[in-house]
Short mmCIF file of C-alpha atoms in Angstrom, two decimals:
data_model
loop_
_atom_site.label_atom_id
_atom_site.label_comp_id
_atom_site.label_asym_id
_atom_site.label_seq_id
_atom_site.Cartn_x
_atom_site.Cartn_y
_atom_site.Cartn_z
CA MET A 1 0.00 0.00 0.00
CA THR A 2 1.09 3.58 -0.56
CA ASP A 3 0.83 6.28 2.09
CA GLN A 4 -1.49 8.37 -0.09
CA TRP A 5 -4.75 6.57 0.72
CA ASP A 6 -6.21 5.96 4.17
CA ALA A 7 -9.17 3.56 4.21
CA GLY A 8 -10.10 4.51 7.77
CA ARG A 9 -13.30 2.83 8.94
CA LEU A 10 -13.61 0.99 5.62
CA ASP A 11 -11.07 -1.52 6.98
CA SER A 12 -11.95 -3.73 9.95
CA ASP A 13 -10.36 -3.29 13.37
CA LEU A 14 -8.94 -6.75 14.09
CA GLU A 15 -7.26 -6.09 17.41
CA GLY A 16 -7.76 -9.12 19.65
CA VAL A 17 -10.15 -11.00 17.33
CA GLY A 18 -10.28 -14.79 17.03
CA PHE A 19 -9.01 -17.25 14.43
CA ASP A 20 -12.22 -17.44 12.41
CA THR A 21 -12.49 -13.65 12.16
CA LEU A 22 -8.88 -13.46 10.98
CA ALA A 23 -9.65 -16.14 8.38
CA VAL A 24 -12.40 -13.94 6.92
CA ARG A 25 -11.01 -10.43 7.33
CA ALA A 26 -7.23 -10.30 7.89
CA GLY A 27 -5.09 -8.84 5.13
CA GLN A 28 -7.82 -6.88 3.37
CA HIS A 29 -7.02 -3.23 2.61
CA ARG A 30 -9.90 -1.57 0.79
CA THR A 31 -9.28 0.72 -2.16
CA PRO A 32 -11.03 4.06 -2.87
CA GLU A 33 -13.73 1.97 -4.59
CA ALA A 34 -14.77 0.73 -1.10
CA GLU A 35 -15.26 -2.85 -2.31
CA HIS A 36 -16.58 -5.34 0.26
CA SER A 37 -14.94 -8.46 -1.20
CA GLU A 38 -11.20 -8.57 -1.78
CA ALA A 39 -10.14 -6.85 -5.00
CA LEU A 40 -8.21 -8.76 -7.65
CA PHE A 41 -5.22 -6.90 -9.07
CA LEU A 42 -4.32 -8.46 -12.42
CA THR A 43 -1.41 -6.23 -13.33
CA SER A 44 2.23 -6.90 -14.04
CA SER A 45 3.51 -3.39 -13.31
CA TYR A 46 2.54 -0.12 -11.63
CA VAL A 47 2.71 3.52 -12.69
CA PHE A 48 4.43 6.33 -10.82
CA ARG A 49 3.57 10.00 -10.50
CA THR A 50 7.08 11.20 -11.29
CA ALA A 51 10.52 9.86 -12.10
CA ALA A 52 11.54 10.72 -8.53
CA ASP A 53 8.60 8.70 -7.21
CA ALA A 54 9.70 5.69 -9.28
CA ALA A 55 13.28 5.99 -8.06
CA ALA A 56 12.17 6.18 -4.42
CA ARG A 57 9.95 3.11 -4.79
CA PHE A 58 12.69 1.04 -6.43
CA ALA A 59 15.16 2.11 -3.75
CA GLY A 60 12.73 1.15 -1.00
CA GLU A 61 12.71 4.69 0.36
CA THR A 62 8.92 5.05 0.06
CA PRO A 63 6.26 2.32 0.38
CA GLY A 64 4.29 1.10 -2.61
CA ASN A 65 4.17 -1.45 -5.39
CA VAL A 66 7.03 -1.83 -7.83
CA TYR A 67 6.52 -4.97 -9.96
CA SER A 68 4.18 -7.93 -9.49
CA ARG A 69 7.01 -10.44 -9.40
CA TYR A 70 7.47 -9.36 -5.79
CA THR A 71 4.79 -6.81 -4.83
CA ASN A 72 1.10 -7.23 -5.64
CA PRO A 73 -1.90 -6.25 -3.49
CA SER A 74 -3.77 -9.53 -4.09
CA VAL A 75 -0.73 -11.59 -3.11
CA ARG A 76 -0.09 -9.39 -0.10
CA ALA A 77 -3.67 -9.86 1.14
CA PHE A 78 -3.20 -13.63 1.09
CA GLU A 79 0.19 -13.39 2.78
CA GLU A 80 -1.10 -11.18 5.58
CA ARG A 81 -4.13 -13.38 6.20
CA LEU A 82 -2.12 -16.61 6.30
CA ALA A 83 0.47 -15.00 8.60
CA ALA A 84 -2.27 -13.94 10.99
CA MET A 85 -3.74 -17.45 11.03
CA GLU A 86 -0.34 -19.12 11.61
CA GLY A 87 0.74 -16.59 14.23
CA ALA A 88 3.68 -15.50 12.07
CA GLU A 89 5.28 -12.08 11.73
CA GLN A 90 5.27 -12.41 7.95
CA ALA A 91 4.27 -14.83 5.18
CA VAL A 92 5.55 -14.99 1.61
CA GLY A 93 3.60 -16.51 -1.30
CA THR A 94 5.31 -18.78 -3.83
CA SER A 95 4.33 -20.31 -7.16
CA THR A 96 3.98 -23.87 -5.78
CA GLY A 97 4.55 -25.82 -2.59
CA MET A 98 7.86 -27.09 -3.98
CA ALA A 99 8.87 -23.48 -4.67
CA ALA A 100 8.23 -22.78 -0.99
CA ILE A 101 10.76 -25.35 0.21
CA LEU A 102 13.14 -24.25 -2.57
CA ALA A 103 12.90 -20.65 -1.35
CA VAL A 104 13.54 -21.63 2.28
CA VAL A 105 16.72 -23.58 1.54
CA MET A 106 18.07 -21.22 -1.13
CA SER A 107 17.56 -18.14 1.04
CA LEU A 108 18.78 -19.54 4.37
CA CYS A 109 21.51 -22.04 3.40
CA SER A 110 24.89 -21.85 1.68
CA ALA A 111 27.32 -24.40 0.27
CA GLY A 112 28.78 -26.33 3.17
CA ASP A 113 25.70 -26.01 5.37
CA HIS A 114 24.08 -29.18 6.68
CA VAL A 115 20.34 -29.89 6.60
CA LEU A 116 18.51 -32.71 8.38
CA VAL A 117 15.34 -33.93 6.66
CA SER A 118 12.75 -36.40 7.84
CA GLN A 119 12.75 -39.71 5.98
CA SER A 120 8.99 -39.39 5.58
CA VAL A 121 8.75 -36.16 3.60
CA PHE A 122 7.08 -35.83 0.19
CA GLY A 123 8.95 -37.71 -2.54
CA SER A 124 9.68 -34.59 -4.59
CA THR A 125 11.25 -32.97 -1.53
CA ILE A 126 13.75 -35.82 -1.33
CA SER A 127 14.43 -35.49 -5.05
CA LEU A 128 15.03 -31.76 -4.64
CA PHE A 129 17.69 -32.39 -2.03
CA GLU A 130 19.29 -35.40 -3.69
CA LYS A 131 19.39 -34.16 -7.29
CA TYR A 132 19.89 -30.44 -6.85
CA PHE A 133 20.79 -29.11 -3.40
CA LYS A 134 23.57 -31.68 -2.94
CA ARG A 135 24.97 -30.65 -6.34
CA PHE A 136 25.55 -27.15 -4.99
CA GLY A 137 27.24 -28.22 -1.79
CA VAL A 138 24.41 -28.50 0.71
CA GLN A 139 24.96 -31.53 2.93
CA VAL A 140 21.86 -33.62 3.63
CA ASP A 141 21.06 -36.45 6.01
CA TYR A 142 17.75 -38.16 6.72
CA VAL A 143 16.32 -39.07 10.12
CA PRO A 144 13.24 -41.13 11.09
CA LEU A 145 10.58 -38.55 11.91
CA VAL A 146 9.56 -39.89 15.31
CA ASP A 147 13.10 -40.56 16.61
CA LEU A 148 13.97 -37.55 18.78
CA ALA A 149 17.23 -39.15 19.93
CA GLY A 150 18.13 -39.75 16.29
CA TRP A 151 17.58 -36.08 15.45
CA GLU A 152 19.76 -34.96 18.33
CA LYS A 153 22.53 -37.39 17.41
CA ALA A 154 22.50 -36.37 13.72
CA ILE A 155 22.94 -32.62 14.30
CA LYS A 156 26.39 -31.32 13.36
CA ALA A 157 28.20 -28.07 14.03
CA ASN A 158 27.17 -26.82 10.55
CA THR A 159 23.53 -27.95 10.74
CA ARG A 160 21.36 -25.05 9.64
CA LEU A 161 17.84 -26.50 9.27
CA LEU A 162 15.75 -29.43 10.47
CA ILE A 163 12.88 -30.04 8.01
CA VAL A 164 9.84 -32.20 8.80
CA GLU A 165 6.31 -32.97 7.69
CA SER A 166 4.04 -33.56 10.66
CA PRO A 167 1.70 -35.30 10.01
CA SER A 168 3.64 -36.96 7.23
CA ASN A 169 2.55 -37.97 3.74
CA PRO A 170 1.11 -40.57 3.49
CA LEU A 171 1.55 -42.46 6.81
CA ALA A 172 0.39 -39.71 9.20
CA GLU A 173 3.48 -40.02 11.40
CA LEU A 174 4.05 -37.16 13.84
CA VAL A 175 6.94 -35.61 15.69
CA ASP A 176 6.73 -33.76 18.98
CA ILE A 177 7.24 -30.27 17.52
CA THR A 178 7.99 -28.61 20.84
CA ALA A 179 10.60 -31.21 21.80
CA LEU A 180 12.25 -31.15 18.37
CA SER A 181 12.37 -27.34 18.32
CA GLU A 182 14.18 -27.39 21.66
CA ILE A 183 16.71 -29.88 20.26
CA ALA A 184 17.27 -27.69 17.19
CA HIS A 185 17.59 -24.43 19.11
CA ALA A 186 20.02 -25.89 21.63
CA ARG A 187 22.41 -26.52 18.73
CA GLY A 188 21.80 -23.26 16.88
CA ALA A 189 19.59 -24.72 14.13
CA MET A 190 16.08 -23.80 12.97
CA LEU A 191 13.06 -26.09 12.74
CA VAL A 192 11.03 -25.92 9.52
CA VAL A 193 7.62 -27.64 9.47
CA ASP A 194 5.53 -28.54 6.43
CA ASN A 195 2.06 -27.81 7.82
CA CYS A 196 0.21 -28.71 4.62
CA PHE A 197 -1.73 -31.68 5.97
CA SER A 198 -2.96 -29.91 9.11
CA THR A 199 -3.24 -26.28 7.99
CA PRO A 200 -3.39 -23.61 10.72
CA ALA A 201 -6.98 -24.69 11.37
CA LEU A 202 -5.70 -27.87 13.05
CA GLN A 203 -2.12 -27.09 14.06
CA GLN A 204 0.06 -23.99 14.52
CA PRO A 205 3.71 -25.14 14.64
CA LEU A 206 5.12 -21.65 15.28
CA LYS A 207 3.25 -21.54 18.58
CA LEU A 208 4.76 -24.95 19.41
CA GLY A 209 8.31 -23.69 18.90
CA ALA A 210 8.98 -24.09 15.16
CA ASP A 211 10.79 -21.26 13.36
CA ILE A 212 9.26 -21.54 9.89
CA VAL A 213 6.19 -23.22 8.40
CA PHE A 214 5.43 -23.76 4.75
CA HIS A 215 2.46 -25.06 2.77
CA SER A 216 1.48 -26.30 -0.60
CA ALA A 217 -1.48 -23.93 -0.85
CA THR A 218 -2.59 -26.09 -3.78
CA LYS A 219 -4.03 -28.48 -1.20
CA PHE A 220 -6.42 -27.60 1.64
CA ILE A 221 -5.87 -23.84 1.52
CA ASP A 222 -7.42 -23.77 -1.96
CA GLY A 223 -9.74 -26.62 -1.07
CA GLN A 224 -11.17 -27.24 -4.52
CA GLY A 225 -8.23 -28.32 -6.66
CA ARG A 226 -8.14 -25.17 -8.78
CA CYS A 227 -4.77 -23.44 -8.42
CA MET A 228 -1.09 -24.03 -7.77
CA GLY A 229 0.75 -22.13 -5.07
CA GLY A 230 2.70 -22.21 -1.85
CA VAL A 231 3.54 -20.05 1.14
CA VAL A 232 6.31 -19.68 3.72
CA ALA A 233 5.71 -18.05 7.11
CA GLY A 234 7.86 -17.15 10.10
CA ARG A 235 9.83 -14.29 11.61
CA ALA A 236 10.33 -11.16 9.51
CA GLU A 237 14.10 -11.59 9.74
CA GLN A 238 14.02 -14.90 7.86
CA MET A 239 11.17 -13.88 5.53
CA LYS A 240 13.21 -10.89 4.34
CA GLU A 241 15.72 -13.38 2.96
CA VAL A 242 12.95 -15.43 1.31
CA VAL A 243 11.54 -12.30 -0.34
CA GLY A 244 15.00 -11.45 -1.65
CA PHE A 245 15.36 -14.86 -3.26
CA LEU A 246 11.90 -14.71 -4.86
CA ARG A 247 12.48 -11.16 -6.13
CA THR A 248 15.61 -12.32 -7.92
CA ALA A 249 14.75 -15.88 -8.96
CA GLY A 250 11.06 -15.33 -9.68
CA PRO A 251 9.05 -18.38 -8.44
CA THR A 252 6.39 -16.06 -7.06
CA LEU A 253 2.67 -16.48 -6.59
CA SER A 254 0.29 -15.19 -9.27
CA PRO A 255 -2.30 -12.59 -8.20
CA PHE A 256 -5.23 -14.68 -9.42
CA ASN A 257 -4.12 -17.77 -7.51
CA ALA A 258 -3.48 -15.66 -4.41
CA TRP A 259 -7.03 -14.30 -4.64
CA ILE A 260 -8.41 -17.84 -4.88
CA PHE A 261 -6.38 -18.89 -1.82
CA THR A 262 -7.52 -15.85 0.15
CA LYS A 263 -11.14 -16.80 -0.44
CA GLY A 264 -10.31 -20.42 0.43
CA LEU A 265 -9.03 -19.38 3.85
CA GLU A 266 -12.47 -18.00 4.72
CA THR A 267 -13.93 -21.51 4.92
CA LEU A 268 -10.79 -23.38 5.99
CA ARG A 269 -11.84 -24.31 9.53
CA LEU A 270 -15.33 -25.38 8.44
CA ARG A 271 -13.92 -27.56 5.66
CA MET A 272 -11.21 -29.11 7.82
CA ARG A 273 -13.79 -29.99 10.47
CA ALA A 274 -15.89 -31.81 7.85
CA HIS A 275 -12.83 -33.50 6.30
CA CYS A 276 -11.72 -34.76 9.72
CA GLU A 277 -15.15 -36.07 10.68
CA SER A 278 -15.47 -38.15 7.50
CA ALA A 279 -11.85 -39.33 7.61
CA GLN A 280 -12.30 -40.54 11.18
CA ALA A 281 -15.42 -42.51 10.22
CA LEU A 282 -13.72 -44.13 7.22
CA ALA A 283 -10.56 -44.96 9.18
CA GLU A 284 -12.58 -46.68 11.90
CA TRP A 285 -14.56 -48.61 9.28
CA LEU A 286 -11.47 -49.64 7.30
CA GLU A 287 -9.79 -50.94 10.43
CA GLN A 288 -12.59 -53.51 10.76
CA GLN A 289 -12.41 -54.82 7.19
CA GLU A 290 -10.93 -58.25 6.48
CA GLY A 291 -8.96 -57.22 3.39
CA VAL A 292 -7.21 -54.35 5.17
CA GLU A 293 -3.97 -55.24 6.94
CA LYS A 294 -3.23 -51.88 8.57
CA VAL A 295 -4.70 -48.38 8.73
CA HIS A 296 -2.56 -45.26 9.20
CA TYR A 297 -4.57 -42.43 10.75
CA ALA A 298 -3.63 -40.42 13.84
CA GLY A 299 -7.26 -40.32 15.00
CA LEU A 300 -7.22 -44.06 15.72
CA PRO A 301 -6.21 -45.25 19.21
CA SER A 302 -4.12 -47.89 17.40
CA HIS A 303 -1.90 -45.17 15.91
CA PRO A 304 1.40 -45.13 17.85
CA GLN A 305 1.27 -41.33 18.25
CA HIS A 306 -2.43 -40.91 18.89
CA GLU A 307 -1.85 -39.20 22.24
CA LEU A 308 0.71 -36.80 20.75
CA ALA A 309 -1.76 -35.95 17.99
CA LYS A 310 -4.38 -35.10 20.57
CA ARG A 311 -1.94 -32.78 22.35
CA GLN A 312 -0.63 -30.75 19.41
CA MET A 313 -3.50 -30.88 16.93
CA SER A 314 -7.16 -29.89 17.18
CA GLY A 315 -8.16 -32.47 14.53
CA PHE A 316 -6.54 -35.48 12.89
CA GLY A 317 -6.68 -34.45 9.25
CA ALA A 318 -8.24 -35.71 6.05
CA VAL A 319 -5.71 -38.27 4.79
CA VAL A 320 -6.24 -41.97 5.55
CA SER A 321 -3.70 -44.50 4.31
CA PHE A 322 -4.08 -48.24 4.55
CA GLU A 323 -2.38 -51.44 3.44
CA VAL A 324 -4.36 -54.15 1.67
CA LYS A 325 -3.78 -57.81 0.98
CA GLY A 326 -2.16 -58.76 -2.31
CA GLY A 327 0.70 -56.24 -2.52
CA LYS A 328 0.85 -53.95 -5.55
CA ALA A 329 -1.57 -56.08 -7.59
CA GLY A 330 -4.11 -56.02 -4.79
CA ALA A 331 -3.74 -52.26 -4.30
CA TRP A 332 -4.25 -51.63 -8.03
CA ARG A 333 -7.33 -53.88 -8.15
CA PHE A 334 -8.76 -52.02 -5.18
CA ILE A 335 -8.18 -48.60 -6.77
CA ASP A 336 -9.51 -49.64 -10.18
CA ALA A 337 -12.72 -51.01 -8.65
CA THR A 338 -13.81 -47.65 -7.22
CA ARG A 339 -16.40 -45.70 -9.20
CA VAL A 340 -16.99 -42.45 -7.26
CA ILE A 341 -13.59 -41.52 -5.84
CA SER A 342 -11.14 -39.81 -8.23
CA ILE A 343 -7.90 -41.59 -9.09
CA THR A 344 -5.43 -38.71 -8.78
CA THR A 345 -2.50 -37.81 -6.59
CA ASN A 346 -3.67 -34.35 -5.53
CA LEU A 347 -5.26 -33.92 -2.11
CA GLY A 348 -7.01 -31.24 -0.11
CA ASP A 349 -9.85 -31.18 -2.62
CA SER A 350 -13.57 -31.17 -1.89
CA LYS A 351 -13.59 -34.33 -4.04
CA THR A 352 -12.13 -37.45 -2.43
CA THR A 353 -9.05 -38.83 -4.16
CA ILE A 354 -7.31 -42.20 -4.13
CA ALA A 355 -3.71 -42.98 -5.09
CA HIS A 356 -0.98 -45.63 -4.98
CA PRO A 357 1.99 -43.74 -3.46
CA ALA A 358 4.66 -46.31 -4.37
CA THR A 359 4.08 -45.76 -8.10
CA THR A 360 2.96 -42.12 -8.14
CA SER A 361 3.92 -39.50 -5.53
CA HIS A 362 6.89 -41.54 -4.29
CA GLY A 363 7.56 -43.40 -7.52
CA ARG A 364 10.82 -41.57 -8.27
CA LEU A 365 12.40 -42.81 -5.04
CA THR A 366 14.55 -45.91 -5.06
CA PRO A 367 13.08 -49.07 -3.52
CA GLN A 368 15.44 -48.56 -0.58
CA GLU A 369 14.26 -44.98 -0.06
CA ARG A 370 10.62 -46.08 -0.20
CA GLU A 371 11.30 -48.83 2.30
CA ALA A 372 12.98 -46.35 4.67
CA ALA A 373 9.94 -44.07 4.37
CA GLY A 374 7.50 -46.97 4.97
CA ILE A 375 5.96 -46.71 1.50
CA ARG A 376 5.02 -50.31 0.74
CA ASP A 377 3.56 -51.64 -2.50
CA SER A 378 0.36 -52.56 -0.66
CA LEU A 379 -0.25 -48.99 0.55
CA ILE A 380 -3.22 -46.91 -0.66
CA ARG A 381 -3.80 -43.26 0.22
CA VAL A 382 -7.27 -41.73 0.37
CA ALA A 383 -7.60 -37.97 0.81
CA VAL A 384 -11.14 -37.62 2.13
CA GLY A 385 -13.26 -34.89 0.58
CA LEU A 386 -16.69 -33.47 1.38
CA GLU A 387 -19.03 -36.07 -0.15
CA ASP A 388 -21.53 -38.11 1.88
CA VAL A 389 -19.44 -40.47 3.97
CA ALA A 390 -21.85 -43.34 3.28
CA ASP A 391 -21.17 -42.99 -0.44
CA LEU A 392 -17.41 -43.03 0.15
CA GLN A 393 -17.71 -46.12 2.32
CA ALA A 394 -19.75 -47.88 -0.35
CA ASP A 395 -17.13 -47.01 -2.98
CA LEU A 396 -14.29 -48.33 -0.83
CA ALA A 397 -16.34 -51.49 -0.33
CA ARG A 398 -16.15 -52.00 -4.10
CA GLY A 399 -12.39 -51.92 -3.77
CA LEU A 400 -12.45 -54.45 -0.97
CA ALA A 401 -14.60 -56.77 -3.02
CA ALA A 402 -11.97 -56.75 -5.76
CA LEU A 403 -9.18 -58.06 -3.54
#
């Protein structure tokens, strides 16, 4: 925003308001048009009153927009709203979720730095480290997510970041975020948490001690499978470095996608509550089925970290993974027999999706890497949407009948 327009009462006073009010109103700065809904600014550049005005903007001497690669009102509205919901000083939008983790490492690490990564992160995250970051001198080691002693033992003098997904994809493993943040901070490292599966509606890692959170906004933040995007949030000191990388390298969030995500945040808690309710019902039902060998869902008492999930999350999420009889062939027969659920690897959609992680999202990993991450050939992942749960159960029953 420039300093030449004061919205006054047109903007809401959000001092001391709750999470749901922030989800609907944070980040909105009304224009002289006095629009009620958030405006969409589809512009690549901005005009200046004088040459001196342009020079001052580019030099950072006066506030205002410069170029939409790194300043856009629609993107800023999303960033400010997400930051408020995560309890962060600042958030920065990116073009995808993978661009978010790229921006974190590129802006905060140098050649010779060491990064510890959970074994159970998204397959493309492992590929990013193995194929690219290592090439430029970043040292990487992998640690079982739940093993706090293993994390502490693996930290070196040059360890810069600890990076985790909690809950993880697709096995819903968790780490004690508070305990791990204390381990990281004692050795001068930062804890980075992928909060995609929980969203701030279910978990706020920064309040548990984490330094940075990031999301694939493509998932639950959008909520309807429409747009690609990501976001990084944390202290302003670190986010300044992330902004600098994005300004130069360019993997920034488009204004249209940011506008979609901003509207998605308005219904985030309501959607996550419905996702969780249906996922819990399906997980409990699957656990009773003869053809199912194991169900991975933190809402089940059988989950090894069920009590931890209850402590640090307000809901158990929408992703249910389970292992079926018959290995890969059995898993494929199960998936192919469904008729309502969509066969696709995306998640966070209002439409339920089903996937075979070993040959899709984690298919580029070696068999040894998949084994270390617990991704077996018999594993199926269902990301539960917003359909009638009885219809989803009936569709999964078709899969069971095909085993």
